[in-house]
C-alpha cells in the first residue's frame, strides 16, 4: 500500500475516481473546480455541483461567475442542464441516493457520464466525513454510467489528523493541472503563496512555455486585489536555466516594476545565481530573491 | 590633477622609485577628490606604495595582483563589478592602479591578456574612471612591452623609464590585428585520449549538456565548475545554432592542465561585427540590453576562451583549468 495519499492532476481524473482536494485559497478551489467541470463538458458529461451554502447571487449564477473568473463561459451548459447545482443532504445514505438518481437522469438525458463536485468549506456543515466510503457513494451510480467524484475541503480549517480522516474514504488527492510538462521541465501554478513553480531545466527547447507562463502570471498578478503586480516564482527544483530564460525573468520583473510591483525568485540554485550575477541581473530593479536554497 | 571622462594610461618603470613616483600622487589626487582608489599591484609594490602614502594608505583598497589577475574576462568582470558597486551610478570616479601578472602565462593566455588591455578601453569608454597600468620594464618580455603603446591611449606622467609609446590602436582595429596573429599560431593542445564528440542541432542542446556533465565528472572536476562548464557550453551551442546555420559539433578533450570544450559550427551566418558583439563577449553588457549576455556569461564562467571566426564557420574553445 502507498504510505502517502496519491496526487493526481485534476485533468488526469478517470471515471470511477473519487478524489479529495484540500485547497488553501479560494482561487485554488475555483481553479480545480473549473477544470473538473469544464473537462466534463468537453467529455460529454453532466457536471453536478453539490453546494451546501446557497449564497447570493444564487447557485447557478454563482457557479457561472466562478467559472467566468477562471476564463470559461458556461451560460449554455447552465441553461440546458449539462451543469447543475443541488443542495446535498447531510445524511450519507441520502447523498448516495441523490447521486444515484442524478446518474439515472443523466443517462436518460443521453449524456456520457456524470461528474459530481461536493463542496464543503467549513467544519460542521454536515459534509466533511459525510460521504463515507467512496465505493458506497459512487458505486451504485457507477453501475448506471461513468461517474467521477471530487470532494473539496478547506485544508486550513482542519488539522493533519482530521485531514487524514477526510482523506481515508477517497481514492487519492487532486491537485491543479500542470501548466506545462515536457521531458525537461514542469511548470505548475502555486496558490499559497500565489505564483509559479518550475521544476527541471529551461533551455531553448521550452523557452516559449516559460514565456507563456510568465505572461499569464503577470495577468494573474494584475487582477489580484492584494499585492497586485507582484509575482513569485518557486525555483527550488529548477536545476538549469540558460541566459535567454533568465532574460525573460529580468524583463518580466522590469515590467512588473514599472507597474509598481516586481517578481520574487525563491530558492534559486547556486549555478543559476552565478549566471544571474555574471550577467549583472542581480542588480536589476523588479527582481528580488526570496528564500535562498541550501546546496545539497 | 582632475580630468573628466575615462583615462587609461600605461606607466613604465624600471626602479622602485619610478613606480612610486608614477603612482603616489595619482592616489593622493584621487583621495583629495573623494574618488574611490583601488591598487592591484605586485606584492612588493603594495609595500612601496603604502610606505610612500603613510596614513593615507588607509583609504586605499589594496590587492595583490596574483589574487586578482586570474583570467582575463573574469578579471574585467571583477573590475566592472567593483566599479559599479562604488561609482554611485556614475557620479563618483574610481581610480585604479592595475598591474597584470605576466609571468607564468602560456602563449595563449599572454595573447588574451594583451587583448584584455585593449578591450578595457571599450569596456570603460563611457565611465569616468581612471586606470594606470604599471609595466616593470626590468622583467617583462618584449612581446608584452611592444604592445603597451598599442593598448593604452597615453602614458602616465612621471614615467622616467624607457618610453614604450607606440601608435595607439582603436580596440576594434587592434582586435582584428590580433585575430590574424592568433590564427597563425593557434593554441596548441595535445588531447589525451579520444575527444568526446557530439553533433548538435536546433532544439537538442540538452544532448550537449549531458555529454559535458558526464565528461566533467570523469575528469574529476569540482561540482560547481562542472556546472559552470555545462552552462558555458550550452550558451556556446545555442549561439552556434542561432548564428552558425542551425547545427554544429561539440568536442571535449583534455590535457594535464585544461579541459577544453570546442564548439564549432559550419558557418552560414554572417561574421559578427566585433564592436556590435561587445568584442565577442569581452565587454560587459548593459543588464537592460536585449542581447549580448550569452558570450559575456560564457567568458565569465570559463577560465579562458579562444575563438576563430572565419568564413567557414566559428570555432569557440572554452578552457577550464583542471
PDB file of C-alpha atoms in Angstrom, chain B residues 27-167:
ATOM      1  CA  UNK B  27      46.453  58.170  -5.361  1.00  0.00           C
ATOM      2  CA  UNK B  28      46.747  61.382  -3.331  1.00  0.00           C
ATOM      3  CA  UNK B  29      44.939  63.402  -6.017  1.00  0.00           C
ATOM      4  CA  UNK B  30      42.205  60.787  -6.061  1.00  0.00           C
ATOM      5  CA  UNK B  31      41.704  60.777  -2.308  1.00  0.00           C
ATOM      6  CA  UNK B  32      41.629  64.587  -2.296  1.00  0.00           C
ATOM      7  CA  UNK B  33      38.871  64.469  -4.914  1.00  0.00           C
ATOM      8  CA  UNK B  34      36.955  61.805  -2.917  1.00  0.00           C
ATOM      9  CA  UNK B  35      37.486  59.215  -5.631  1.00  0.00           C
ATOM     10  CA  UNK B  36      37.438  55.520  -4.724  1.00  0.00           C
ATOM     11  CA  UNK B  37      41.013  54.253  -5.060  1.00  0.00           C
ATOM     12  CA  UNK B  38      41.960  50.649  -5.772  1.00  0.00           C
ATOM     13  CA  UNK B  39      45.533  49.361  -6.135  1.00  0.00           C
ATOM     14  CA  UNK B  40      46.003  45.891  -7.607  1.00  0.00           C
ATOM     15  CA  UNK B  41      49.768  45.573  -7.945  1.00  0.00           C
ATOM     16  CA  UNK B  42      52.655  43.179  -7.391  1.00  0.00           C
ATOM     17  CA  UNK B  43      53.137  42.310  -3.718  1.00  0.00           C
ATOM     18  CA  UNK B  44      56.343  44.262  -3.197  1.00  0.00           C
ATOM     19  CA  UNK B  45      54.767  47.291  -4.855  1.00  0.00           C
ATOM     20  CA  UNK B  46      51.965  47.256  -2.277  1.00  0.00           C
ATOM     21  CA  UNK B  47      54.597  47.751   0.431  1.00  0.00           C
ATOM     22  CA  UNK B  48      56.324  50.507  -1.532  1.00  0.00           C
ATOM     23  CA  UNK B  49      53.099  52.399  -2.133  1.00  0.00           C
ATOM     24  CA  UNK B  50      51.909  52.010   1.448  1.00  0.00           C
ATOM     25  CA  UNK B  51      55.197  53.439   2.727  1.00  0.00           C
ATOM     26  CA  UNK B  52      55.010  56.375   0.373  1.00  0.00           C
ATOM     27  CA  UNK B  53      51.400  57.171   1.248  1.00  0.00           C
ATOM     28  CA  UNK B  54      51.752  56.881   5.010  1.00  0.00           C
ATOM     29  CA  UNK B  55      48.426  57.291   6.793  1.00  0.00           C
ATOM     30  CA  UNK B  56      46.621  58.000   3.517  1.00  0.00           C
ATOM     31  CA  UNK B  57      47.097  54.325   2.606  1.00  0.00           C
ATOM     32  CA  UNK B  58      44.202  53.544   4.956  1.00  0.00           C
ATOM     33  CA  UNK B  59      41.777  54.920   2.414  1.00  0.00           C
ATOM     34  CA  UNK B  60      43.129  52.828  -0.442  1.00  0.00           C
ATOM     35  CA  UNK B  61      41.996  49.286  -1.146  1.00  0.00           C
ATOM     36  CA  UNK B  62      44.980  47.055  -1.953  1.00  0.00           C
ATOM     37  CA  UNK B  63      45.022  43.657  -3.618  1.00  0.00           C
ATOM     38  CA  UNK B  64      47.996  41.554  -4.579  1.00  0.00           C
ATOM     39  CA  UNK B  65      47.885  41.191  -8.363  1.00  0.00           C
ATOM     40  CA  UNK B  66      48.235  37.398  -8.186  1.00  0.00           C
ATOM     41  CA  UNK B  67      44.960  37.292  -6.243  1.00  0.00           C
ATOM     42  CA  UNK B  68      43.150  39.410  -8.817  1.00  0.00           C
ATOM     43  CA  UNK B  69      44.523  38.730 -12.312  1.00  0.00           C
ATOM     44  CA  UNK B  70      43.368  35.144 -12.667  1.00  0.00           C
ATOM     45  CA  UNK B  71      41.668  35.014 -16.061  1.00  0.00           C
ATOM     46  CA  UNK B  72      41.232  37.955 -18.444  1.00  0.00           C
ATOM     47  CA  UNK B  73      37.456  38.217 -18.879  1.00  0.00           C
ATOM     48  CA  UNK B  74      36.755  37.248 -15.278  1.00  0.00           C
ATOM     49  CA  UNK B  75      39.180  39.956 -14.142  1.00  0.00           C
ATOM     50  CA  UNK B  76      37.441  42.503 -16.335  1.00  0.00           C
ATOM     51  CA  UNK B  77      34.115  41.365 -14.888  1.00  0.00           C
ATOM     52  CA  UNK B  78      35.512  41.812 -11.395  1.00  0.00           C
ATOM     53  CA  UNK B  79      36.775  45.316 -12.140  1.00  0.00           C
ATOM     54  CA  UNK B  80      33.427  46.168 -13.669  1.00  0.00           C
ATOM     55  CA  UNK B  81      31.504  44.874 -10.648  1.00  0.00           C
ATOM     56  CA  UNK B  82      33.915  46.660  -8.304  1.00  0.00           C
ATOM     57  CA  UNK B  83      33.460  49.983 -10.060  1.00  0.00           C
ATOM     58  CA  UNK B  84      29.677  49.582 -10.403  1.00  0.00           C
ATOM     59  CA  UNK B  85      29.416  48.995  -6.661  1.00  0.00           C
ATOM     60  CA  UNK B  86      31.363  52.183  -5.898  1.00  0.00           C
ATOM     61  CA  UNK B  87      30.699  54.698  -8.644  1.00  0.00           C
ATOM     62  CA  UNK B  88      27.333  55.796  -7.247  1.00  0.00           C
ATOM     63  CA  UNK B  89      25.554  55.453 -10.547  1.00  0.00           C
ATOM     64  CA  UNK B  90      28.389  57.146 -12.418  1.00  0.00           C
ATOM     65  CA  UNK B  91      28.676  60.132 -10.074  1.00  0.00           C
ATOM     66  CA  UNK B  92      31.920  59.017  -8.486  1.00  0.00           C
ATOM     67  CA  UNK B  93      35.232  58.300 -10.139  1.00  0.00           C
ATOM     68  CA  UNK B  94      37.099  55.111  -9.367  1.00  0.00           C
ATOM     69  CA  UNK B  95      40.892  55.297  -9.704  1.00  0.00           C
ATOM     70  CA  UNK B  96      42.645  52.022 -10.339  1.00  0.00           C
ATOM     71  CA  UNK B  97      46.290  51.076 -10.376  1.00  0.00           C
ATOM     72  CA  UNK B  98      46.180  47.776 -12.194  1.00  0.00           C
ATOM     73  CA  UNK B  99      49.340  45.772 -12.754  1.00  0.00           C
ATOM     74  CA  UNK B 100      48.614  42.491 -14.526  1.00  0.00           C
ATOM     75  CA  UNK B 101      50.601  39.342 -13.887  1.00  0.00           C
ATOM     76  CA  UNK B 102      52.581  38.447 -16.994  1.00  0.00           C
ATOM     77  CA  UNK B 103      54.871  35.732 -15.707  1.00  0.00           C
ATOM     78  CA  UNK B 104      53.941  32.060 -15.785  1.00  0.00           C
ATOM     79  CA  UNK B 105      51.402  32.524 -18.562  1.00  0.00           C
ATOM     80  CA  UNK B 106      51.033  30.252 -21.571  1.00  0.00           C
ATOM     81  CA  UNK B 107      51.327  31.872 -25.002  1.00  0.00           C
ATOM     82  CA  UNK B 108      47.539  31.754 -25.430  1.00  0.00           C
ATOM     83  CA  UNK B 109      46.978  33.351 -22.037  1.00  0.00           C
ATOM     84  CA  UNK B 110      49.514  36.103 -22.736  1.00  0.00           C
ATOM     85  CA  UNK B 111      47.814  36.893 -26.035  1.00  0.00           C
ATOM     86  CA  UNK B 112      44.459  37.162 -24.306  1.00  0.00           C
ATOM     87  CA  UNK B 113      45.891  39.376 -21.559  1.00  0.00           C
ATOM     88  CA  UNK B 114      47.331  41.698 -24.208  1.00  0.00           C
ATOM     89  CA  UNK B 115      43.932  41.809 -25.883  1.00  0.00           C
ATOM     90  CA  UNK B 116      42.379  42.477 -22.488  1.00  0.00           C
ATOM     91  CA  UNK B 117      44.365  45.713 -22.126  1.00  0.00           C
ATOM     92  CA  UNK B 118      42.883  46.947 -25.376  1.00  0.00           C
ATOM     93  CA  UNK B 119      39.326  45.819 -24.576  1.00  0.00           C
ATOM     94  CA  UNK B 120      39.475  47.803 -21.321  1.00  0.00           C
ATOM     95  CA  UNK B 121      39.249  50.931 -23.479  1.00  0.00           C
ATOM     96  CA  UNK B 122      35.924  49.789 -24.906  1.00  0.00           C
ATOM     97  CA  UNK B 123      34.575  48.361 -21.658  1.00  0.00           C
ATOM     98  CA  UNK B 124      35.018  51.571 -19.668  1.00  0.00           C
ATOM     99  CA  UNK B 125      34.710  54.071 -22.514  1.00  0.00           C
ATOM    100  CA  UNK B 126      31.549  55.605 -21.090  1.00  0.00           C
ATOM    101  CA  UNK B 127      32.721  55.669 -17.494  1.00  0.00           C
ATOM    102  CA  UNK B 128      34.642  58.382 -15.698  1.00  0.00           C
ATOM    103  CA  UNK B 129      37.191  56.003 -14.224  1.00  0.00           C
ATOM    104  CA  UNK B 130      40.956  56.427 -14.387  1.00  0.00           C
ATOM    105  CA  UNK B 131      43.212  53.422 -14.733  1.00  0.00           C
ATOM    106  CA  UNK B 132      47.012  53.391 -14.580  1.00  0.00           C
ATOM    107  CA  UNK B 133      48.728  50.173 -15.618  1.00  0.00           C
ATOM    108  CA  UNK B 134      52.317  49.871 -14.351  1.00  0.00           C
ATOM    109  CA  UNK B 135      54.763  47.919 -16.525  1.00  0.00           C
ATOM    110  CA  UNK B 136      58.022  46.798 -14.947  1.00  0.00           C
ATOM    111  CA  UNK B 137      60.464  47.062 -17.837  1.00  0.00           C
ATOM    112  CA  UNK B 138      63.127  45.213 -15.818  1.00  0.00           C
ATOM    113  CA  UNK B 139      61.306  41.917 -16.052  1.00  0.00           C
ATOM    114  CA  UNK B 140      58.607  41.996 -18.712  1.00  0.00           C
ATOM    115  CA  UNK B 141      59.236  40.257 -22.036  1.00  0.00           C
ATOM    116  CA  UNK B 142      59.483  42.206 -25.264  1.00  0.00           C
ATOM    117  CA  UNK B 143      56.234  40.867 -26.744  1.00  0.00           C
ATOM    118  CA  UNK B 144      54.337  42.363 -23.819  1.00  0.00           C
ATOM    119  CA  UNK B 145      56.168  45.693 -23.791  1.00  0.00           C
ATOM    120  CA  UNK B 146      55.812  46.051 -27.559  1.00  0.00           C
ATOM    121  CA  UNK B 147      52.023  46.226 -27.295  1.00  0.00           C
ATOM    122  CA  UNK B 148      51.747  48.678 -24.394  1.00  0.00           C
ATOM    123  CA  UNK B 149      51.585  51.698 -26.646  1.00  0.00           C
ATOM    124  CA  UNK B 150      49.005  49.983 -28.850  1.00  0.00           C
ATOM    125  CA  UNK B 151      46.638  49.259 -25.974  1.00  0.00           C
ATOM    126  CA  UNK B 152      46.990  52.411 -23.859  1.00  0.00           C
ATOM    127  CA  UNK B 153      45.877  55.741 -25.280  1.00  0.00           C
ATOM    128  CA  UNK B 154      48.521  57.572 -23.297  1.00  0.00           C
ATOM    129  CA  UNK B 155      51.455  57.271 -20.952  1.00  0.00           C
ATOM    130  CA  UNK B 156      51.206  58.324 -17.312  1.00  0.00           C
ATOM    131  CA  UNK B 157      53.122  61.431 -16.395  1.00  0.00           C
ATOM    132  CA  UNK B 158      56.026  60.905 -14.036  1.00  0.00           C
ATOM    133  CA  UNK B 159      57.342  57.998 -16.007  1.00  0.00           C
ATOM    134  CA  UNK B 160      61.090  58.219 -16.061  1.00  0.00           C
ATOM    135  CA  UNK B 161      61.704  54.832 -17.628  1.00  0.00           C
ATOM    136  CA  UNK B 162      62.254  53.975 -21.279  1.00  0.00           C
ATOM    137  CA  UNK B 163      59.371  55.156 -23.364  1.00  0.00           C
ATOM    138  CA  UNK B 164      57.279  52.324 -24.787  1.00  0.00           C
ATOM    139  CA  UNK B 165      54.824  54.621 -26.518  1.00  0.00           C
ATOM    140  CA  UNK B 166      53.594  53.228 -29.801  1.00  0.00           C
ATOM    141  CA  UNK B 167      50.771  54.283 -32.064  1.00  0.00           C
TER     142      UNK B 167
END
